[in-house]
Amino acid sequence: MKKPSLPVMIVTGIILALSALVIALLVFISNQPKPMRGVEPLVVIAAMEPDSAQWGLNFPNQYSTLLKTETNNTRTAFGGSEPVDKLAVDPMLKTLFAGYGFSKAYDEDRGHMNALTDVRNTPRVNETTPATCYSCKSSDNPKLWDEMGMAAYDKMSFADMTSKITEPIGCANCHDAATMRLVVTNPALDEALKAQGKDWRTFTRQEMRTVVCANCHVEYYFAGEGKYLTFPWEKGTTAEAMMAYYDEIQFKDWEHPQSKTAMIKMQHPDYELFTADSTHYKAGVACADCHMPYTRDGAAKFSSHDVKSPLLMASQSCGTCHTDVDYVVERVAAIQKQVNDTMLATERAIVDAIGAIETASKAAGVNTALLDEARQMHREAQMRWDLIAAENSMGFHNPEEALRILATATDLARQAQLKAVQAGLGSSQASQP
Ligand code: HEC
Ligand code: HEC
Ligand code: HEC
Ligand code: HEC
């Protein structure tokens, strides 16, 4: 047999060496700890990567369901994602929000992928709007906050920030890229928890399935000249605790032009209402249990990232825990109707209070001390009403607490009305016991 030539030996050697290397590599890869639910990472995702499509290469199911939030426009009795004009549905809102942007435009919220388009289209944004308004709208934020610090971010104007922001809500708002763990990405949430002596890094996975939504679905305000994003949680997260906080710092979002009351606009306190000892919260149920139920695609089981009204997928959202899904869905309808009726009664009381304060303020010899008391009651009543009105579930997240808050609000508004009438009668009569 002819001895193999040198070139052939070299080539064979290289092939053998390469094969060994490939085998070693395969063994190495198969011995690596499996990432979540067995999806092999195809690409390394950079820390705080804003582009969800990059993450989507590794996690196609989560990405494709997130994309569905752009078009999941189905309306439910009190929710869903159609941009309904709330001002046309309920004209009392124009009086309640007189002098403030919300009397110009107030649409129903939509799915996560629309957040950026919607904030850029609302007529509430103008030249004076700070960049802070982008805080809940984009997966560009975690990286920007990391690079420039939140204080510098918030000091910029909305218009100047626009060129830096291209992505809607995405993976980087909720996940750590290296571990895929749920994380608090909004510095304001981190600080608000710290102010209460809490550290989310010690929270359980089930707690994080709720807290991650508190990055955005909360009450907040812009503190000081720098418009620093702040959650008013130092005294707690109940209606009373947040009211006490705002009173202490004498905060106002605007002054009501008719009653001259220093007003507070509530944002979307979904987290605060839900965690105020609701039945589901006490039972250990998380936001993600109802809004991101497990879904199957062939062999893969994953959390649906098509976050929307659970009523549009009740068998997945509620069926894991409730055997009679039709019954609990009927309960939602009954609860929402009761809360809505109660809420409209509160609105009528506040509109009456505003009218009475305005009338009294024009009366000769008005008792200004009593009128100021009436204004404080108007402030407190409307803050409580708005907590429930701005919250997104029409009371379902915590029916008992919603009805309790509305009852207090109605009472305060009617007291404000009485006080105003009394004030209008003048100082002499009003000071009588
Ligand atoms: C027990 C199930 C459940 C839990 C837990 C839950 N929700 Fe909901 N949520 C609902 C239902 C039901 C609605 C009403 C949907 C409707 O009216 O179409 C709703 C409505 C909403 C809406 C408005 C949806 C829309 O279509 O307009 C938002 C936003 C929301 N929830 C966020 C949260 C957040 C944030 C948490 C946790 C702090 C949470 N939810 C916890 C069941 C739940
Ligand atoms: C980065 C901020 C952010 C985070 C984190 C976030 N949301 Fe949202 N969410 C929003 C914004 C903003 C909207 C409204 C978008 C719009 O109307 O264009 C919204 C809308 C929604 C809606 C209404 C969708 C619809 O179809 O009407 C639901 C339900 C919801 N979010 C639930 C959740 C839940 C549950 C979590 C936690 C798992 C969560 N969100 C986390 C910012 C966020
Ligand atoms: C609004 C917050 C939010 C956003 C945005 C988000 N996720 Fe999630 N994700 C969650 C929650 C909540 C879970 C459930 C985690 C748990 O149970 O520990 C989850 C779970 C996961 C898991 C674990 C497997 C599973 O399906 O339960 C993966 C992987 C994942 N997400 C990938 C992504 C990717 C990729 C993106 C972007 C395309 C993304 N997520 C965007 C909140 C979010
Ligand atoms: C992870 C489990 C879980 C999920 C998911 C869940 N629930 Fe519940 N639900 C509970 C538990 C636990 C209770 C308390 C039962 C009790 O104490 O009898 C409860 C109670 C209720 C009640 C009675 C409330 C009261 O105050 O008496 C209603 C109504 C309800 N759920 C509706 C729903 C709807 C609608 C959904 C889906 C959008 C849903 N639940 C999803 C676990 C769950």
Coordinates of C-alpha atoms in Angstrom, one line a residue, residues 40-410:
E40 CA -31.3 27.6 23.5
P41 CA -30.0 31.1 23.3
L42 CA -29.1 31.7 19.7
V43 CA -27.7 35.2 20.3
V44 CA -26.3 36.9 23.3
I45 CA -28.5 39.8 24.3
A46 CA -26.7 42.9 25.4
A47 CA -27.7 44.3 28.9
M48 CA -30.8 46.4 28.7
E49 CA -31.1 45.8 24.9
P50 CA -33.9 48.2 23.8
D51 CA -34.8 46.2 20.6
S52 CA -37.3 43.4 21.5
A53 CA -36.6 41.8 18.1
Q54 CA -33.1 40.8 19.3
W55 CA -34.5 39.1 22.4
G56 CA -37.2 37.6 20.1
L57 CA -34.5 35.5 18.3
N58 CA -34.1 33.5 21.5
F59 CA -37.7 33.7 22.7
P60 CA -39.9 33.7 19.6
N61 CA -43.1 32.8 21.5
Q62 CA -42.9 35.6 24.0
Y63 CA -41.9 38.0 21.2
S64 CA -44.7 37.0 18.9
T65 CA -47.3 37.3 21.6
L66 CA -45.9 40.7 22.7
L67 CA -46.4 41.9 19.0
K68 CA -50.1 40.9 19.3
T69 CA -50.6 43.8 21.7
E70 CA -50.4 46.2 18.8
T71 CA -53.6 44.9 17.3
N72 CA -55.6 43.3 20.1
N73 CA -58.3 46.0 19.8
T74 CA -61.3 44.3 21.3
R75 CA -63.7 46.3 23.5
T76 CA -65.2 44.9 26.6
A77 CA -68.0 46.5 28.8
F78 CA -65.6 48.7 30.7
G79 CA -62.2 47.9 29.3
G80 CA -60.5 46.4 26.2
S81 CA -58.2 48.2 23.9
E82 CA -60.3 50.4 21.6
P83 CA -59.4 54.0 22.0
V84 CA -62.8 55.1 23.3
D85 CA -63.2 58.8 24.0
K86 CA -64.1 58.9 27.7
L87 CA -65.1 62.5 27.5
A88 CA -67.9 61.8 24.9
V89 CA -69.2 58.9 27.0
D90 CA -69.3 60.9 30.3
P91 CA -69.6 64.7 29.9
M92 CA -69.3 65.2 33.7
L93 CA -65.6 64.6 33.2
K94 CA -65.3 68.0 31.4
T95 CA -66.4 69.8 34.6
L96 CA -64.3 67.6 36.9
F97 CA -61.1 68.1 34.8
A98 CA -61.9 71.8 33.7
G99 CA -58.6 73.7 33.3
Y100 CA -56.6 70.5 32.9
G101 CA -55.3 68.5 29.9
F102 CA -57.7 65.6 30.6
S103 CA -60.7 67.8 29.7
K104 CA -59.2 68.0 26.1
A105 CA -58.5 64.3 25.5
Y106 CA -59.0 61.2 27.6
D107 CA -58.9 57.9 25.6
E108 CA -59.1 54.3 26.8
D109 CA -55.7 52.7 27.1
R110 CA -54.4 50.2 24.5
G111 CA -51.9 47.3 24.3
H112 CA -48.2 47.7 25.2
M113 CA -46.9 48.0 21.7
N114 CA -49.0 51.1 21.1
A115 CA -47.7 53.0 24.1
L116 CA -45.2 55.1 22.2
T117 CA -47.5 56.0 19.3
D118 CA -50.3 56.9 21.7
V119 CA -48.2 59.2 23.9
R120 CA -46.9 61.0 20.9
N121 CA -50.4 61.5 19.5
T122 CA -52.2 62.8 22.6
P123 CA -53.0 66.5 22.5
R124 CA -52.2 66.5 26.2
V125 CA -48.5 66.6 25.2
N126 CA -47.3 70.2 24.4
E127 CA -44.1 72.4 24.6
T128 CA -44.0 72.3 28.4
T129 CA -44.3 68.5 28.6
P130 CA -41.2 67.0 30.3
A131 CA -39.3 63.9 29.1
T132 CA -40.6 62.2 32.3
C133 CA -43.8 61.4 30.3
Y134 CA -41.8 58.9 28.3
S135 CA -41.0 56.9 31.5
C136 CA -43.6 54.2 31.0
K137 CA -43.7 54.1 27.3
S138 CA -40.4 52.6 26.0
S139 CA -37.9 49.9 26.3
D140 CA -35.2 52.5 25.5
N141 CA -35.6 53.8 29.1
P142 CA -33.6 51.3 31.2
K143 CA -30.5 52.0 29.2
L144 CA -31.0 55.7 29.1
W145 CA -31.6 55.8 32.9
D146 CA -28.5 53.8 33.3
E147 CA -26.4 56.0 31.1
M148 CA -27.6 59.5 32.1
G149 CA -29.3 59.0 35.4
M150 CA -33.0 59.6 35.9
A151 CA -32.6 63.1 37.3
A152 CA -30.9 64.3 34.0
Y153 CA -33.5 62.3 31.9
D154 CA -36.4 64.0 33.7
K155 CA -34.9 67.5 33.3
M156 CA -35.0 67.2 29.5
S157 CA -38.1 68.2 27.6
F158 CA -40.4 65.7 25.9
A159 CA -39.5 67.1 22.5
D160 CA -35.7 66.9 23.1
M161 CA -36.0 63.3 24.3
T162 CA -38.0 62.2 21.2
S163 CA -34.9 61.5 19.0
K164 CA -33.5 59.2 21.7
I165 CA -36.6 57.0 21.9
T166 CA -37.6 54.7 19.1
E167 CA -38.9 51.5 20.8
P168 CA -42.3 51.0 22.5
I169 CA -42.6 48.9 25.7
G170 CA -40.4 45.8 25.4
C171 CA -38.5 43.0 27.1
A172 CA -35.9 45.4 28.7
N173 CA -38.7 47.0 30.7
C174 CA -39.3 43.8 32.7
H175 CA -36.4 41.4 32.2
D176 CA -32.7 41.2 33.0
A177 CA -31.0 40.2 29.7
A178 CA -28.4 37.9 31.2
T179 CA -30.7 35.8 33.5
M180 CA -34.2 36.6 32.1
R181 CA -35.2 37.3 35.7
L182 CA -38.0 39.8 36.3
V183 CA -36.5 43.1 37.5
V184 CA -37.5 46.5 38.7
T185 CA -36.2 48.8 35.9
N186 CA -37.8 52.1 36.9
P187 CA -35.6 53.9 39.4
A188 CA -38.7 55.7 40.8
L189 CA -40.1 52.3 41.8
D190 CA -36.8 51.2 43.4
E191 CA -36.8 54.4 45.4
A192 CA -40.5 54.3 46.4
L193 CA -40.0 50.7 47.7
K194 CA -36.8 51.8 49.6
A195 CA -38.8 54.7 51.2
Q196 CA -41.1 52.0 52.7
G197 CA -38.1 49.9 53.8
K198 CA -38.6 47.3 51.1
D199 CA -36.0 45.9 48.7
W200 CA -37.4 44.1 45.6
R201 CA -34.2 42.0 45.3
T202 CA -35.5 40.0 48.3
F203 CA -39.0 39.4 46.8
T204 CA -40.2 36.0 45.8
R205 CA -40.8 35.1 42.1
Q206 CA -44.6 35.3 42.7
E207 CA -44.2 38.8 44.2
M208 CA -42.2 39.9 41.2
R209 CA -45.0 38.7 38.9
T210 CA -46.9 41.6 40.4
V211 CA -44.2 44.2 41.2
V212 CA -42.8 44.2 37.7
C213 CA -46.1 45.8 36.6
A214 CA -45.6 48.5 39.3
N215 CA -42.8 49.8 37.1
C216 CA -45.7 51.6 35.3
H217 CA -49.2 50.8 36.6
V218 CA -49.0 53.1 39.6
E219 CA -49.8 56.6 40.9
Y220 CA -46.9 59.0 40.5
Y221 CA -46.1 62.7 40.2
F222 CA -43.3 64.9 38.9
A223 CA -41.4 66.4 41.9
G224 CA -40.0 69.9 41.7
E225 CA -38.5 71.9 38.9
G226 CA -36.6 68.9 37.6
K227 CA -39.9 67.0 37.1
Y228 CA -38.4 64.1 39.0
L229 CA -40.5 61.0 38.7
T230 CA -41.8 60.1 42.2
F231 CA -44.3 57.7 43.6
P232 CA -46.2 59.1 46.7
W233 CA -45.7 56.0 48.8
E234 CA -43.7 57.2 51.7
K235 CA -46.7 56.9 54.1
G236 CA -48.1 53.8 52.4
T237 CA -50.1 53.1 49.2
T238 CA -53.7 53.4 50.4
A239 CA -55.9 56.3 49.3
E240 CA -55.6 57.9 52.8
A241 CA -51.8 57.5 52.9
M242 CA -51.2 59.0 49.4
M243 CA -53.7 61.9 50.3
A244 CA -51.8 62.6 53.5
Y245 CA -48.5 62.6 51.5
Y246 CA -49.8 65.1 48.9
D247 CA -51.3 67.3 51.7
E248 CA -48.0 67.4 53.6
I249 CA -46.0 68.6 50.6
Q250 CA -49.0 70.8 49.5
F251 CA -48.8 69.3 46.0
K252 CA -51.2 70.3 43.2
D253 CA -51.4 69.3 39.5
W254 CA -53.6 72.2 38.7
E255 CA -56.1 74.7 40.1
H256 CA -59.7 74.1 39.3
P257 CA -60.9 77.3 37.4
Q258 CA -64.5 77.2 38.9
S259 CA -63.9 76.2 42.5
K260 CA -60.2 77.5 42.8
T261 CA -59.3 74.2 44.5
A262 CA -55.7 72.9 44.4
M263 CA -56.3 69.6 42.5
I264 CA -54.5 66.2 42.2
K265 CA -54.8 64.1 39.0
M266 CA -54.5 60.4 39.7
Q267 CA -52.6 58.4 37.1
H268 CA -53.3 54.6 36.9
P269 CA -53.0 53.2 40.4
D270 CA -53.7 49.6 39.4
Y271 CA -51.0 48.2 41.7
E272 CA -52.1 50.3 44.7
L273 CA -55.7 49.2 44.5
F274 CA -54.9 45.6 43.9
T275 CA -52.5 45.3 46.8
A276 CA -54.8 47.1 49.3
D277 CA -55.7 43.6 50.6
S278 CA -57.9 42.5 47.7
T279 CA -59.2 38.9 47.9
H280 CA -56.9 37.8 45.1
Y281 CA -53.8 39.6 46.4
K282 CA -54.4 38.1 49.9
A283 CA -54.7 34.7 48.2
G284 CA -51.3 35.2 46.6
V285 CA -52.6 35.7 43.0
A286 CA -50.3 37.9 40.9
C287 CA -51.1 40.3 38.0
A288 CA -49.4 37.9 35.6
D289 CA -51.7 35.0 36.7
C290 CA -54.7 36.8 35.1
H291 CA -53.0 39.0 32.4
M292 CA -50.2 36.7 31.2
P293 CA -51.7 33.1 31.5
Y294 CA -49.6 30.1 30.4
T295 CA -50.2 29.2 26.8
R296 CA -49.2 26.2 24.7
D297 CA -47.8 26.2 21.2
G298 CA -47.1 22.5 20.4
A299 CA -44.7 21.3 23.0
A300 CA -43.8 24.8 24.2
K301 CA -45.5 26.2 27.3
F302 CA -45.0 29.9 27.9
S303 CA -46.5 33.0 29.5
S304 CA -48.6 34.8 26.9
H305 CA -47.1 38.3 26.5
D306 CA -50.3 39.4 24.7
V307 CA -51.2 41.4 27.9
K308 CA -54.8 42.5 27.6
S309 CA -58.3 42.2 29.3
P310 CA -58.5 38.8 30.9
L311 CA -62.2 38.8 29.8
L312 CA -61.0 38.2 26.3
M313 CA -59.3 34.9 27.4
A314 CA -61.2 34.0 30.5
S315 CA -60.8 30.2 30.3
Q316 CA -57.0 30.6 30.3
S317 CA -56.9 33.6 32.8
C318 CA -59.4 32.4 35.4
G319 CA -59.8 28.7 34.5
T320 CA -56.6 27.7 36.1
C321 CA -58.1 28.4 39.6
H322 CA -61.9 28.7 39.0
T323 CA -63.8 25.7 37.7
D324 CA -66.9 27.7 36.8
V325 CA -65.5 30.3 34.4
D326 CA -68.9 31.6 33.3
Y327 CA -69.8 32.3 36.9
V328 CA -66.7 34.4 37.7
V329 CA -67.1 36.3 34.4
E330 CA -70.7 37.2 35.3
R331 CA -69.4 38.3 38.7
V332 CA -66.9 40.7 37.0
A333 CA -69.8 42.2 35.0
A334 CA -71.9 42.6 38.2
I335 CA -69.0 44.1 40.2
Q336 CA -68.1 46.5 37.4
K337 CA -71.7 47.7 37.0
Q338 CA -72.1 48.4 40.7
V339 CA -68.8 50.2 40.9
N340 CA -69.6 52.3 37.8
D341 CA -73.1 53.3 39.1
T342 CA -71.5 54.2 42.4
M343 CA -68.8 56.2 40.7
L344 CA -71.4 58.2 38.7
A345 CA -73.2 59.1 41.9
T346 CA -69.8 60.4 43.3
E347 CA -69.3 62.4 40.1
R348 CA -72.7 64.1 40.5
A349 CA -71.8 65.0 44.1
I350 CA -68.5 66.5 43.1
V351 CA -70.0 68.5 40.2
D352 CA -72.6 69.8 42.7
A353 CA -69.8 70.7 45.2
I354 CA -67.9 72.6 42.4
G355 CA -71.0 74.6 41.5
A356 CA -71.7 75.4 45.2
I357 CA -68.2 76.6 45.8
E358 CA -68.2 78.7 42.7
T359 CA -71.5 80.3 43.6
A360 CA -70.5 80.9 47.2
S361 CA -67.2 82.5 46.2
K362 CA -69.2 85.2 44.4
A363 CA -71.5 85.9 47.3
A364 CA -71.1 89.2 49.2
G365 CA -69.6 88.7 52.7
V366 CA -68.6 85.1 52.0
N367 CA -66.9 83.3 54.9
T368 CA -63.6 82.5 53.3
A369 CA -62.4 80.2 56.1
L370 CA -65.4 77.9 55.5
L371 CA -65.0 78.2 51.8
D372 CA -61.4 77.0 52.1
E373 CA -62.6 74.0 54.1
A374 CA -65.1 73.2 51.3
R375 CA -62.2 73.4 48.8
Q376 CA -60.1 71.0 50.8
M377 CA -63.0 68.6 50.9
H378 CA -63.4 69.0 47.1
R379 CA -59.7 68.2 46.7
E380 CA -60.0 65.1 48.9
A381 CA -63.2 63.8 47.3
Q382 CA -62.0 64.2 43.8
M383 CA -58.6 62.5 44.5
R384 CA -60.4 59.5 45.9
W385 CA -63.0 59.4 43.1
D386 CA -60.1 59.7 40.5
L387 CA -58.2 56.8 42.2
I388 CA -61.1 54.5 41.2
A389 CA -61.9 56.3 37.9
A390 CA -58.3 56.2 36.6
E391 CA -57.7 52.7 37.9
N392 CA -58.2 50.4 34.9
S393 CA -60.4 47.5 36.1
M394 CA -63.6 49.5 37.0
G395 CA -63.2 48.2 40.6
F396 CA -62.7 44.5 39.8
H397 CA -59.1 44.4 41.1
N398 CA -60.5 45.2 44.6
P399 CA -64.3 45.6 44.7
E400 CA -64.7 46.2 48.5
E401 CA -61.9 48.8 48.6
A402 CA -63.2 50.6 45.5
L403 CA -66.7 50.9 47.0
R404 CA -65.3 52.1 50.3
I405 CA -63.2 54.8 48.6
L406 CA -66.2 55.9 46.5
A407 CA -68.4 56.1 49.6
T408 CA -65.9 58.3 51.4
A409 CA -65.5 60.5 48.2
T410 CA -69.3 61.0 47.9

